[in-house]
CSV table of C-alpha atoms in Angstrom, one decimal:
chain,number,residue,atom,x,y,z
L,119,MET,CA,0.0,0.0,0.0
L,120,MET,CA,2.8,2.3,0.9
L,121,LEU,CA,4.6,1.6,-2.4
L,122,LYS,CA,1.5,2.5,-4.4
L,123,MET,CA,1.2,5.9,-2.6
L,124,VAL,CA,4.8,6.7,-3.2
L,125,ALA,CA,4.5,5.9,-6.9
L,126,VAL,CA,1.4,8.1,-7.3
L,127,ALA,CA,3.2,11.0,-5.5
L,128,LEU,CA,6.2,10.6,-7.9
L,129,LEU,CA,3.9,10.6,-10.9
L,130,LEU,CA,2.2,13.8,-9.7
L,131,LEU,CA,5.5,15.5,-9.1
L,132,CYS,CA,6.8,14.6,-12.5
L,133,PHE,CA,3.6,15.9,-14.1
L,134,GLY,CA,3.9,19.1,-12.2
L,135,LEU,CA,7.5,19.6,-13.2
L,136,ALA,CA,6.6,18.9,-16.8
L,137,SER,CA,3.7,21.4,-16.7
L,138,ALA,CA,5.9,24.0,-15.2
L,139,ASP,CA,8.6,23.3,-17.8
L,140,SER,CA,6.1,23.6,-20.6
L,141,LYS,CA,4.9,27.0,-19.4
L,142,LYS,CA,8.4,28.3,-19.2
L,143,CYS,CA,9.3,30.7,-22.1
L,144,ASP,CA,12.9,30.3,-23.4
L,145,ILE,CA,12.2,32.6,-26.3
L,146,SER,CA,9.6,35.3,-26.3
L,147,ALA,CA,8.5,37.2,-29.3
L,148,THR,CA,5.7,39.3,-30.7
L,149,GLU,CA,3.5,38.5,-33.7
L,150,GLY,CA,5.2,39.2,-37.1
L,151,GLN,CA,8.8,39.0,-35.8
L,152,THR,CA,11.6,36.8,-37.3
L,153,ILE,CA,13.5,34.8,-34.7
L,154,ALA,CA,16.1,32.1,-34.5
L,155,VAL,CA,15.7,29.0,-32.3
L,156,PRO,CA,19.4,28.3,-31.4
L,157,LEU,CA,21.2,25.0,-31.7
L,158,ASN,CA,23.6,24.9,-28.7
L,159,TYR,CA,25.8,22.1,-30.2
L,160,LYS,CA,28.4,21.8,-32.8
L,161,VAL,CA,26.5,21.1,-36.0
L,162,THR,CA,27.0,17.8,-37.8
L,163,SER,CA,25.6,16.5,-41.0
L,164,ILE,CA,22.7,14.7,-39.3
L,165,PHE,CA,20.1,16.6,-37.2
L,166,LYS,CA,16.4,17.4,-37.1
L,167,TRP,CA,14.0,20.0,-35.6
L,168,ILE,CA,10.6,19.0,-34.2
L,169,HIS,CA,7.7,21.4,-33.4
L,170,ASN,CA,5.1,20.0,-31.0
L,171,ASP,CA,6.0,16.4,-32.0
L,172,LYS,CA,6.0,17.2,-35.7
L,173,THR,CA,9.2,17.2,-37.7
L,174,VAL,CA,9.7,20.6,-39.5
L,175,PHE,CA,13.3,20.1,-40.7
L,176,ARG,CA,15.6,17.0,-41.2
L,177,ARG,CA,18.9,16.7,-42.9
L,178,THR,CA,21.1,13.6,-43.5
L,179,THR,CA,24.6,13.3,-44.8
L,180,ALA,CA,23.6,13.4,-48.5
L,181,ARG,CA,20.5,15.7,-48.6
L,182,ILE,CA,17.6,17.5,-46.9
L,183,ILE,CA,14.8,15.1,-46.4
L,184,HIS,CA,12.2,17.5,-44.8
L,185,GLY,CA,12.0,21.2,-45.1
L,186,ASP,CA,14.0,23.8,-47.0
L,187,ALA,CA,17.6,25.1,-46.8
L,188,ASN,CA,16.2,28.6,-46.0
L,189,ASP,CA,14.6,27.2,-42.8
L,190,ILE,CA,17.9,27.1,-41.0
L,191,PHE,CA,20.9,29.3,-40.4
L,192,GLN,CA,24.4,28.2,-41.2
L,193,ASN,CA,25.1,27.1,-37.6
L,194,GLY,CA,22.0,24.8,-37.7
L,195,SER,CA,19.7,27.2,-35.7
L,196,LEU,CA,16.0,27.1,-36.8
L,197,LYS,CA,14.7,30.2,-38.6
L,198,LEU,CA,11.1,31.3,-37.8
L,199,ILE,CA,9.8,33.9,-40.2
L,200,ASN,CA,6.7,36.1,-39.6
L,201,LEU,CA,6.0,34.5,-36.2
L,202,ASP,CA,2.3,33.9,-35.4
L,203,LYS,CA,0.4,31.9,-32.8
L,204,LYS,CA,0.6,28.6,-34.8
L,205,LYS,CA,4.4,28.8,-34.8
L,206,SER,CA,4.7,29.3,-31.1
L,207,GLY,CA,5.2,26.3,-28.7
L,208,LYS,CA,7.8,23.6,-28.0
L,209,TYR,CA,10.7,23.1,-30.3
L,210,SER,CA,13.1,20.1,-29.9
L,211,VAL,CA,16.4,19.4,-31.7
L,212,GLU,CA,18.2,16.1,-32.1
L,213,VAL,CA,21.8,15.7,-33.3
L,214,TYR,CA,23.3,12.3,-34.4
L,215,ASP,CA,26.9,11.3,-34.9
L,216,GLY,CA,28.4,9.4,-37.9
L,217,SER,CA,27.3,6.0,-36.6
L,218,GLY,CA,23.6,7.2,-36.4
L,219,GLU,CA,23.5,7.4,-32.6
L,220,LYS,CA,21.9,10.4,-30.8
L,221,ALA,CA,24.7,12.7,-29.6
L,222,PHE,CA,22.6,15.8,-28.4
L,223,SER,CA,19.0,16.8,-27.8
L,224,GLU,CA,17.3,19.9,-26.4
L,225,THR,CA,13.8,21.4,-26.0
L,226,ILE,CA,13.1,25.1,-26.3
L,227,ASN,CA,9.8,26.8,-25.6
L,228,VAL,CA,8.8,29.7,-27.9
L,229,CYS,CA,6.2,32.1,-26.5
L,230,LEU,CA,4.1,34.6,-28.5
L,231,LEU,CA,3.3,37.8,-26.5
L,232,ASP,CA,1.3,40.9,-27.2
L,233,LYS,CA,3.2,43.9,-28.3
L,234,VAL,CA,3.7,46.5,-25.6
L,235,PRO,CA,1.4,49.5,-26.1
L,236,ASN,CA,2.7,53.0,-26.2
L,237,PRO,CA,2.9,54.4,-22.6
L,238,GLU,CA,1.7,57.9,-21.6
L,239,MET,CA,3.6,59.9,-18.9
L,240,THR,CA,1.8,62.5,-16.8
L,241,ILE,CA,3.2,65.0,-14.3
L,242,LYS,CA,1.3,66.1,-11.1
L,243,CYS,CA,2.6,68.9,-9.0
L,244,SER,CA,2.2,69.4,-5.3
L,245,VAL,CA,3.5,72.1,-3.0
L,246,THR,CA,7.0,70.6,-2.7
L,247,HIS,CA,7.0,67.4,-4.7
L,248,VAL,CA,6.4,66.2,-8.3
L,249,THR,CA,4.9,62.9,-9.3
L,250,PHE,CA,5.5,61.2,-12.6
L,251,SER,CA,3.0,58.5,-13.7
L,252,CYS,CA,3.4,56.0,-16.5
L,253,LYS,CA,0.0,54.8,-17.9
L,254,VAL,CA,-0.7,52.0,-20.4
L,255,ASP,CA,-3.9,50.2,-21.5
L,256,LYS,CA,-2.9,46.7,-20.3
L,257,VAL,CA,-0.6,46.4,-17.3
L,258,GLU,CA,-0.6,42.6,-16.9
L,259,GLY,CA,2.8,41.0,-17.6
L,260,LEU,CA,4.5,44.4,-18.1
L,261,GLN,CA,7.5,45.8,-16.3
L,262,PHE,CA,8.2,49.5,-15.7
L,263,ALA,CA,11.5,51.3,-15.6
L,264,TRP,CA,12.5,55.0,-15.1
L,265,ILE,CA,15.3,56.7,-17.0
L,266,LYS,CA,16.9,59.8,-15.6
L,267,ASN,CA,19.1,61.8,-17.9
L,268,GLY,CA,19.7,58.6,-20.0
L,269,LEU,CA,20.4,56.3,-17.1
L,270,VAL,CA,18.1,53.7,-15.6
L,271,ILE,CA,17.2,54.2,-12.0
L,272,LYS,CA,16.2,51.6,-9.4
L,273,ASP,CA,12.5,52.5,-9.1
L,274,LYS,CA,10.4,49.9,-10.9
L,275,ASN,CA,6.9,51.2,-10.1
L,276,SER,CA,4.5,52.8,-12.5
L,277,THR,CA,4.7,56.1,-10.5
L,278,LEU,CA,7.7,58.1,-9.4
L,279,LYS,CA,7.5,60.7,-6.6
L,280,LEU,CA,10.5,63.1,-6.1
L,281,LYS,CA,11.2,66.4,-4.5
L,282,ALA,CA,10.6,69.1,-7.1
L,283,GLU,CA,13.6,71.2,-6.1
L,284,ASP,CA,16.0,68.3,-6.4
L,285,VAL,CA,15.1,67.4,-9.9
L,286,LYS,CA,14.1,70.7,-11.4
L,287,ASP,CA,16.8,70.4,-14.2
L,288,ASP,CA,16.6,66.7,-14.9
L,289,PHE,CA,14.9,64.9,-17.8
L,290,PHE,CA,12.8,61.7,-17.2
L,291,GLN,CA,11.6,58.9,-19.4
L,292,CYS,CA,9.3,55.9,-18.7
L,293,LYS,CA,10.0,52.5,-20.2
L,294,VAL,CA,7.4,49.7,-20.4
L,295,SER,CA,8.5,46.2,-21.5
L,296,ASN,CA,7.7,42.5,-21.5
L,297,ALA,CA,9.8,39.6,-22.5
L,298,ALA,CA,9.2,40.3,-26.2
L,299,SER,CA,9.1,44.1,-26.7
L,300,SER,CA,9.4,47.5,-25.0
L,301,GLN,CA,8.3,51.1,-25.5
L,302,THR,CA,9.8,54.3,-24.1
L,303,THR,CA,8.3,57.7,-23.8
L,304,LYS,CA,10.0,61.0,-24.7
L,305,ALA,CA,12.3,62.7,-22.2
L,306,VAL,CA,10.5,65.5,-20.3
L,307,LYS,CA,11.3,68.0,-17.6
L,308,HIS,CA,8.8,69.1,-15.0
L,309,THR,CA,7.7,72.7,-14.6
L,310,CYS,CA,6.3,72.6,-11.0
L,311,ILE,CA,6.9,75.4,-8.6
L,312,SER,CA,10.0,74.5,-6.5
L,313,SER,CA,9.9,74.6,-2.7
L,314,SER,CA,12.0,77.8,-2.6
L,315,LYS,CA,9.6,79.6,-4.8
L,316,SER,CA,6.6,78.3,-3.0
L,317,LYS,CA,7.4,80.2,0.2
L,318,LEU,CA,6.6,83.8,1.0
L,319,PHE,CA,8.4,85.4,4.0
L,320,GLY,CA,9.5,81.9,5.0
L,321,LEU,CA,6.0,80.5,5.1
L,322,ASP,CA,3.9,78.5,2.6
L,323,PHE,CA,3.0,80.5,-0.4
L,324,TRP,CA,-0.7,79.6,-0.6
L,325,PHE,CA,-1.0,80.0,3.2
L,326,MET,CA,0.4,83.6,2.9
L,327,VAL,CA,-1.9,84.3,0.0
L,328,GLY,CA,-4.9,83.3,2.1
L,329,ILE,CA,-3.7,85.6,5.0
L,330,LEU,CA,-3.2,88.5,2.6
L,331,ALA,CA,-6.6,87.9,1.0
L,332,GLY,CA,-8.3,87.9,4.3
L,333,GLY,CA,-6.5,91.0,5.5
L,334,GLY,CA,-7.4,92.8,2.3
L,335,GLY,CA,-11.1,91.8,2.7
L,336,LEU,CA,-11.0,93.2,6.3
L,337,VAL,CA,-9.5,96.5,5.1
L,338,VAL,CA,-12.2,96.8,2.5
L,339,LEU,CA,-14.9,96.1,5.1
L,340,LEU,CA,-13.4,98.8,7.4
L,341,ILE,CA,-13.4,101.3,4.6
L,342,ILE,CA,-17.0,100.6,3.8
L,343,ILE,CA,-18.0,101.0,7.5
L,344,ILE,CA,-16.1,104.3,7.7
L,345,ILE,CA,-17.8,105.6,4.6
L,346,ALA,CA,-21.2,104.6,5.9
L,347,CYS,CA,-20.6,106.3,9.2
L,348,CYS,CA,-19.5,109.5,7.4
L,349,ILE,CA,-22.6,109.5,5.2
L,350,ARG,CA,-24.9,108.9,8.3
L,351,ALA,CA,-23.2,111.7,10.2
L,352,ARG,CA,-23.5,114.1,7.3
L,353,ARG,CA,-27.2,113.3,6.9
L,354,LYS,CA,-27.7,113.8,10.6
L,355,ASN,CA,-26.1,117.2,10.6
L,356,HIS,CA,-28.1,118.2,7.5
L,357,MET,CA,-31.3,117.2,9.3
L,358,LYS,CA,-30.3,119.2,12.4
L,359,PHE,CA,-29.5,122.3,10.3
L,360,LYS,CA,-32.8,121.9,8.5
L,361,ASP,CA,-34.7,121.7,11.8
L,362,GLU,CA,-32.9,124.8,13.1
L,363,GLU,CA,-33.8,126.7,10.0
L,364,GLU,CA,-37.5,125.7,10.4
L,365,LEU,CA,-37.5,126.8,14.0
L,366,ARG,CA,-35.8,130.1,13.1
L,367,LEU,CA,-38.4,130.7,10.4
L,368,ASP,CA,-41.3,129.9,12.8
L,369,TRP,CA,-39.9,132.3,15.4
L,370,THR,CA,-39.5,135.1,12.8
L,371,LYS,CA,-43.1,134.5,11.6
L,372,SER,CA,-44.5,134.6,15.1
L,373,GLU,CA,-42.6,137.9,15.9
L,374,ARG,CA,-43.9,139.4,12.7
L,375,ASP,CA,-47.5,138.4,13.5
L,376,HIS,CA,-47.1,139.8,17.0
L,377,HIS,CA,-45.8,143.1,15.6
L,378,HIS,CA,-48.8,143.5,13.2
L,379,GLN,CA,-51.2,142.8,16.0
L,380,HIS,CA,-49.5,145.4,18.1
L,381,GLN,CA,-49.9,148.0,15.4
L,382,HIS,CA,-53.6,147.3,15.1
L,383,ASN,CA,-54.2,147.8,18.8
L,384,HIS,CA,-52.2,151.1,19.1
L,385,PRO,CA,-53.0,153.9,16.6
L,386,SER,CA,-50.2,155.8,15.1
L,387,GLY,CA,-50.8,159.0,17.2
L,388,GLN,CA,-50.8,157.1,20.6
L,389,HIS,CA,-48.0,154.7,19.7
L,390,HIS,CA,-45.4,154.4,22.4
L,391,PRO,CA,-42.0,152.9,21.7
L,392,HIS,CA,-40.8,149.9,23.6
L,393,PRO,CA,-39.0,151.0,26.7
L,394,HIS,CA,-35.4,150.1,27.2
L,395,PRO,CA,-34.9,147.5,29.9
L,396,HIS,CA,-32.9,150.1,31.9
L,397,HIS,CA,-34.0,153.5,30.7
L,398,GLN,CA,-37.5,155.0,30.2
L,399,CYS,CA,-38.2,155.9,26.6
L,400,GLN,CA,-38.8,159.7,26.2
L,401,PRO,CA,-41.1,161.4,23.6
L,402,ALA,CA,-39.7,162.3,20.3
L,403,GLY,CA,-37.8,165.6,20.3
L,404,HIS,CA,-37.0,165.4,24.0
L,405,THR,CA,-33.4,166.3,24.7
L,406,GLY,CA,-33.5,166.5,28.5
L,407,PRO,CA,-32.2,164.0,30.9
L,408,ARG,CA,-33.8,160.6,31.1
L,409,HIS,CA,-35.3,159.2,34.2
L,410,HIS,CA,-34.5,155.8,35.5
L,411,ARG,CA,-37.2,153.3,35.1
L,412,SER,CA,-36.9,152.1,38.7
L,413,LYS,CA,-38.1,155.5,40.0
L,414,ASN,CA,-40.9,155.7,37.6
L,415,GLN,CA,-42.0,152.2,38.5
L,416,SER,CA,-42.0,152.9,42.2
L,417,ALA,CA,-44.3,155.9,41.8
L,418,PRO,CA,-47.2,154.0,40.3
L,419,HIS,CA,-47.0,151.3,43.0
L,420,SER,CA,-47.2,154.0,45.7
L,421,LYS,CA,-50.1,155.6,43.9
L,422,LEU,CA,-51.9,152.3,43.8
L,423,SER,CA,-51.4,151.7,47.4
L,424,ALA,CA,-52.6,155.2,48.4
L,425,PRO,CA,-54.8,156.7,45.7
L,426,PRO,CA,-54.5,160.5,45.5
L,427,LYS,CA,-57.4,163.0,46.2
L,428,SER,CA,-57.2,164.7,42.9
L,429,ARG,CA,-56.2,163.8,39.3
L,430,PRO,CA,-52.5,164.4,38.8
L,431,GLN,CA,-51.5,167.1,36.5
L,432,PRO,CA,-49.4,166.3,33.5
L,433,SER,CA,-45.8,167.4,33.6
L,434,PRO,CA,-45.1,170.8,32.1
L,435,ARG,CA,-42.3,169.3,30.0
L,436,ARG,CA,-44.7,166.8,28.4
L,437,ALA,CA,-47.4,169.5,27.9
L,438,ALA,CA,-44.9,171.7,26.1
L,439,GLN,CA,-43.9,169.1,23.6
L,440,ARG,CA,-46.2,167.0,21.5
L,441,PRO,CA,-44.9,163.6,20.3
L,442,ALA,CA,-44.2,163.6,16.7
L,443,PRO,CA,-46.4,161.1,14.7
L,444,VAL,CA,-44.7,158.1,13.4
L,445,ALA,CA,-44.9,157.9,9.7
L,446,THR,CA,-45.9,154.5,8.5
L,447,THR,CA,-46.6,153.4,5.0
L,448,ASP,CA,-48.0,150.2,3.7
L,449,ASP,CA,-44.9,149.5,1.6
L,450,GLU,CA,-42.3,150.0,4.3
L,451,GLN,CA,-42.2,147.5,7.1
L,452,PRO,CA,-41.2,149.1,10.5
L,453,PRO,CA,-38.6,147.4,12.6
L,454,PRO,CA,-39.9,145.0,15.2
L,455,LEU,CA,-41.0,146.9,18.4
L,456,PRO,CA,-40.6,145.7,21.9
L,457,GLN,CA,-43.6,144.9,24.0
L,458,PRO,CA,-45.6,148.0,25.2
L,459,ARG,CA,-45.3,149.3,28.7
L,460,LYS,CA,-48.1,148.5,31.2
L,461,LYS,CA,-50.7,151.2,31.5
L,462,VAL,CA,-51.0,152.8,34.9
L,463,HIS,CA,-54.2,154.6,35.8
L,464,GLY,CA,-53.7,157.9,37.7
L,465,ALA,CA,-57.0,157.8,39.6
L,466,PRO,CA,-59.8,155.4,40.2
L,467,SER,CA,-62.8,155.8,38.1
L,468,VAL,CA,-65.8,157.6,39.7
């Protein structure tokens, strides 16, 4: 029982190794290429090439039995022209000596791969770094390589991120390849803002731009507030001045109305001018000394308290002179007169 299990395990191992060996590509090529399947042995007169258990070329000492002379190179390597899927697969070579015994044999796997598409390189800038990206349609089975100033660098990823300031003068290329073909982009140089140029006053450029923009907005707001306050104060002063003008006009009108009413109540012949607050107003034409109002005011009070026995006689000075009439016309407006003096009766009525 144990022997059977060991035998099965050995068979499975051999089958796995054979499968792995069959999937191994010794030669890789793309469709349409012309390749040579090498013969790694000194060529003799007798040898043959087999493709997937089918003989494609055989030569003996005298002549070529299978195939054509153009199917091989001078060293015995097999020539495959205009390779396609049918021509890919396993190739075996067998070499015989003069006695007809097998002297050498080898198996070579030829793989047909898709041609590598043209890659596209993009550049993305950040504040301090630059990122190169290599893009292709089909990434499976492809290998990436980066070339800096003509020399291949170690990075094998599809993206390459570097400090912008360190590589501002360098040219970069992206190379995409498989076992059969490769494609390389044109050499380009990035145009990102370097770290030294991205600083303002020692700080990040965009951070400083934000601060300056915010400060500018605040200044504009303050200017608008100041202008609004000035306009409001000016309107307030204008309204105050207008109110004062209206009050002044109302007061002037009331004084004028009072003056006209006073002229109605006192005829022109009995008109008495407004007394001065400190001196008694004398009749027109009087040149003598004026009496103080306080004395004149004390006399009526004494007369009111003790009425005299007889009517007082007018003063000779006042009898000698008659007051001149005040000429008034309708066209000329007289100056505003003070309020009239209170009338004092000399004797009580009988």
